[in-house]
Each structure stands twice: as structure tokens, then as C-alpha cells.
Short mmCIF file of C-alpha atoms in Angstrom, two decimals:
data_model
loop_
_atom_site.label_atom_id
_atom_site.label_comp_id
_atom_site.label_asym_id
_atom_site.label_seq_id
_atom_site.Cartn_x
_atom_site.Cartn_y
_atom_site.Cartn_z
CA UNK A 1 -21.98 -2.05 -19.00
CA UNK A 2 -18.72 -1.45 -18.23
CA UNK A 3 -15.90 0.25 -20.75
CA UNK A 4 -12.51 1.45 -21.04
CA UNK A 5 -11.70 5.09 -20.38
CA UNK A 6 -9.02 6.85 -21.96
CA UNK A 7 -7.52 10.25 -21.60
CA UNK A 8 -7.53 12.91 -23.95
CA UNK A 9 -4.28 14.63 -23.21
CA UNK A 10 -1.87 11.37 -22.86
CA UNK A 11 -4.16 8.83 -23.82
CA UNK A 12 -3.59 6.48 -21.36
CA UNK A 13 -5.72 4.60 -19.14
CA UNK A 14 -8.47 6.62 -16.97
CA UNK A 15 -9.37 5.13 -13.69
CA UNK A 16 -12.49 4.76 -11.75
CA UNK A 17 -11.72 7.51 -8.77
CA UNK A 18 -14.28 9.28 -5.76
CA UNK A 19 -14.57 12.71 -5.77
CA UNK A 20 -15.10 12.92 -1.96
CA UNK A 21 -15.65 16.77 -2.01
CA UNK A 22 -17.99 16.99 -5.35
CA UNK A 23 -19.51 13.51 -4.22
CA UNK A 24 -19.34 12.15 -7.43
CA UNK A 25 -17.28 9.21 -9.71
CA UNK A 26 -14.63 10.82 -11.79
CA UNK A 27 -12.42 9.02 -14.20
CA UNK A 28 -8.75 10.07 -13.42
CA UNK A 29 -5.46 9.66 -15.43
CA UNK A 30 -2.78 8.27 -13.54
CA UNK A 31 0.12 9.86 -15.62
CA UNK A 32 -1.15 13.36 -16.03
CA UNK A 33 -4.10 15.04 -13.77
CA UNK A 34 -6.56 14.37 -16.20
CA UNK A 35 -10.10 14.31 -15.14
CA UNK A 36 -13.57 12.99 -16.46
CA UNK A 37 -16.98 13.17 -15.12
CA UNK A 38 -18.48 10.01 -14.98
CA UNK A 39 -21.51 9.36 -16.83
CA UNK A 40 -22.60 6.00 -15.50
CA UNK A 41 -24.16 6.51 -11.66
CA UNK A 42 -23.81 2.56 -10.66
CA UNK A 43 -20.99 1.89 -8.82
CA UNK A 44 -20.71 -1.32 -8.12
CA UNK A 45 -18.84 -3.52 -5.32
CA UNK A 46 -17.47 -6.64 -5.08
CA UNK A 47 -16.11 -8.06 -1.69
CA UNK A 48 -14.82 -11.21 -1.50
CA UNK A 49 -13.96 -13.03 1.80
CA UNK A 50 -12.30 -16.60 0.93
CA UNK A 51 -11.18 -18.66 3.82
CA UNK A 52 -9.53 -21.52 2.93
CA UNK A 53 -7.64 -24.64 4.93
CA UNK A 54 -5.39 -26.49 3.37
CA UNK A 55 -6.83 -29.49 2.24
CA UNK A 56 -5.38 -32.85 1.68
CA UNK A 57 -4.65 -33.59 -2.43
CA UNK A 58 -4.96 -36.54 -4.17
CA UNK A 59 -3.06 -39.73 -2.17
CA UNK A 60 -3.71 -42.65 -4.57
CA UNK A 61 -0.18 -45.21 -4.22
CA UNK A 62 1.87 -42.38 -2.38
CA UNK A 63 1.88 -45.18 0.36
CA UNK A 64 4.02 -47.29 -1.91
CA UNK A 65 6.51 -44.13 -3.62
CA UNK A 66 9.81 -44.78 -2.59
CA UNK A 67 10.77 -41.04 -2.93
CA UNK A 68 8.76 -40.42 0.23
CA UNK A 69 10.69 -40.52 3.46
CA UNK A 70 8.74 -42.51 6.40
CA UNK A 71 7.81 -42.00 9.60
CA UNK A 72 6.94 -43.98 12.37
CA UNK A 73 3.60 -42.48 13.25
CA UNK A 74 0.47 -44.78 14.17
CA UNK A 75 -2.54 -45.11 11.57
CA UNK A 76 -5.68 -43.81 13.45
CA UNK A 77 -7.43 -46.11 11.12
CA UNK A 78 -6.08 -49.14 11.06
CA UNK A 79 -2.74 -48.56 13.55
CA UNK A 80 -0.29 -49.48 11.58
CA UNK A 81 2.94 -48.07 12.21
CA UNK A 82 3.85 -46.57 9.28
CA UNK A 83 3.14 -43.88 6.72
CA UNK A 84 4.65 -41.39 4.76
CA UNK A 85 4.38 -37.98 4.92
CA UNK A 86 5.12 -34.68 2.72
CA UNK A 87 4.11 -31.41 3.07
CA UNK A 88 1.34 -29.01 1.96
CA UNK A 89 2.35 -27.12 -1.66
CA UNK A 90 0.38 -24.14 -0.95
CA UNK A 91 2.39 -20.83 -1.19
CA UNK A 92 0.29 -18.81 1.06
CA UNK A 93 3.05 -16.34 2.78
CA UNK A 94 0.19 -17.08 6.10
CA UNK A 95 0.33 -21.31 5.62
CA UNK A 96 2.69 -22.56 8.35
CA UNK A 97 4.06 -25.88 7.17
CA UNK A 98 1.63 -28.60 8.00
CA UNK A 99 2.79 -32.38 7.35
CA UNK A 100 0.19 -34.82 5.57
CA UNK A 101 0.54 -38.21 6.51
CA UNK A 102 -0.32 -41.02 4.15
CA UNK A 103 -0.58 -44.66 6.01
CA UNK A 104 1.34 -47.25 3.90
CA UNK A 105 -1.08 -49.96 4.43
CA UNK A 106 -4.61 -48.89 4.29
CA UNK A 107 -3.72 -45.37 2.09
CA UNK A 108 -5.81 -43.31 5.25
CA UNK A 109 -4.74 -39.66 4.76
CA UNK A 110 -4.04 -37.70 8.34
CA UNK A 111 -2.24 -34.94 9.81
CA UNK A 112 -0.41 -35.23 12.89
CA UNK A 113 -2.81 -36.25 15.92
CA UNK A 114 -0.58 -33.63 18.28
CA UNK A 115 -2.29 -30.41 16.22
CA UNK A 116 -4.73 -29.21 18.34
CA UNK A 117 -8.26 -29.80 16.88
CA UNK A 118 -8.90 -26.20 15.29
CA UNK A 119 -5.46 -26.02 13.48
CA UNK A 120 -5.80 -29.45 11.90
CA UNK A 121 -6.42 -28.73 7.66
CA UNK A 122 -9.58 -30.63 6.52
CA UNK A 123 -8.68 -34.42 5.37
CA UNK A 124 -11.79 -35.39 4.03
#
């Protein structure tokens, strides 16, 4: 199990650290040079690899808000000629914008049919 290290000149926080040349886990004070041998041999590691698309939220009535603007994009569901749009909230610093489309009869959720195929976020 995992516990907090502290160090016994400054007492401040040790930190997990490799020992390349002794090949072994030390715990190492940031503030002074501070050093303890670790007793615990598991090291454990924890990659995570999230890939996300942005993803259409909930659209229930935002055909009907009148603080949408409109545009004059076809429905692919039902072809009607207009639908409101607005765009995703993620703040991603990677997200280019992408503009959800919201038809104002049927409430069908779509991006912009121009996107090519791969860039399009999932709608479903």
C-alpha cells in the first residue's frame, strides 16, 4: 500500500524517483537533496490512452430556443430547411470548432454534411 514520504531534514514531501545508476527506487526531496531508499520493490504503472470525439450533448427543444441563431442547412432526416446550430463546449486546446446542428422540425442532431467522414464527432 501506498504512503506518504516525508523528509527528515526539511520535512517536506519525498518523491518517488529512479536511481538509474544504483538501479533502485529512491524517495527524493524536492527542496533539499534529501534521499531515501525505498523499501517497497513494486513499482507500479499506470498509462492511460483516452481518445475522445466530441460528442453531441443533450438537444431536447433547442429546435424551438430563440437564443439560437439559424441556418439554412437541409435536415438529412427529414429535409427540412432549417435548424439551429451552436458549437461544441469542449476546451480541449486540440478541438477545432465543430458546429452541431439541431433540425427545428424533427429535433435530428447533425454536423455539417461538408466534414469529411473521419472528422465528423459522433452524433449518436
Amino acid at each position: 500500500m501506498a504512503s506518504l514520504h516525508f523528509c527528515s531534514e526539511c520535512n517536506n514531501l519525498l518523491y518517488p524517483k529512479a536511481d538509474t545508476g544504483r538501479r533502485i527506487m529512491v524517495y527524493a526531496c524536492r527542496i533539499c537533496s534529501e534521499e531515501e531508499i525505498s523499501e517497497n520493490k513494486c513499482v507500479y504503472r499506470n498509462d492511460l490512452l483516452t481518445v475522445t470525439k466530441e460528442q453531441v450533448g443533450i438537444t431536447t427543444d433547442l429546435g424551438s430556443d430563440p437564443t439560437l441563431a439559424h441556418s439554412n442547412i437541409t435536415c438529412p432526416h427529414c429535409g427540412q430547411d432549417d435548424a439551429v446550430f451552436y458549437q461544441d463546449q469542449s476546451k480541449r486546446k486540440e478541438t477545432r470548432m465543430i458546429l452541431f446542428f439541431v433540425c427545428t422540425k424533427c429535433n435530428h442532431s447533425f454536423t455539417d454534411p461538408s466534414l469529411p467522414q473521419d472528422n465528423r464527432p459522433d452524433t449518436s
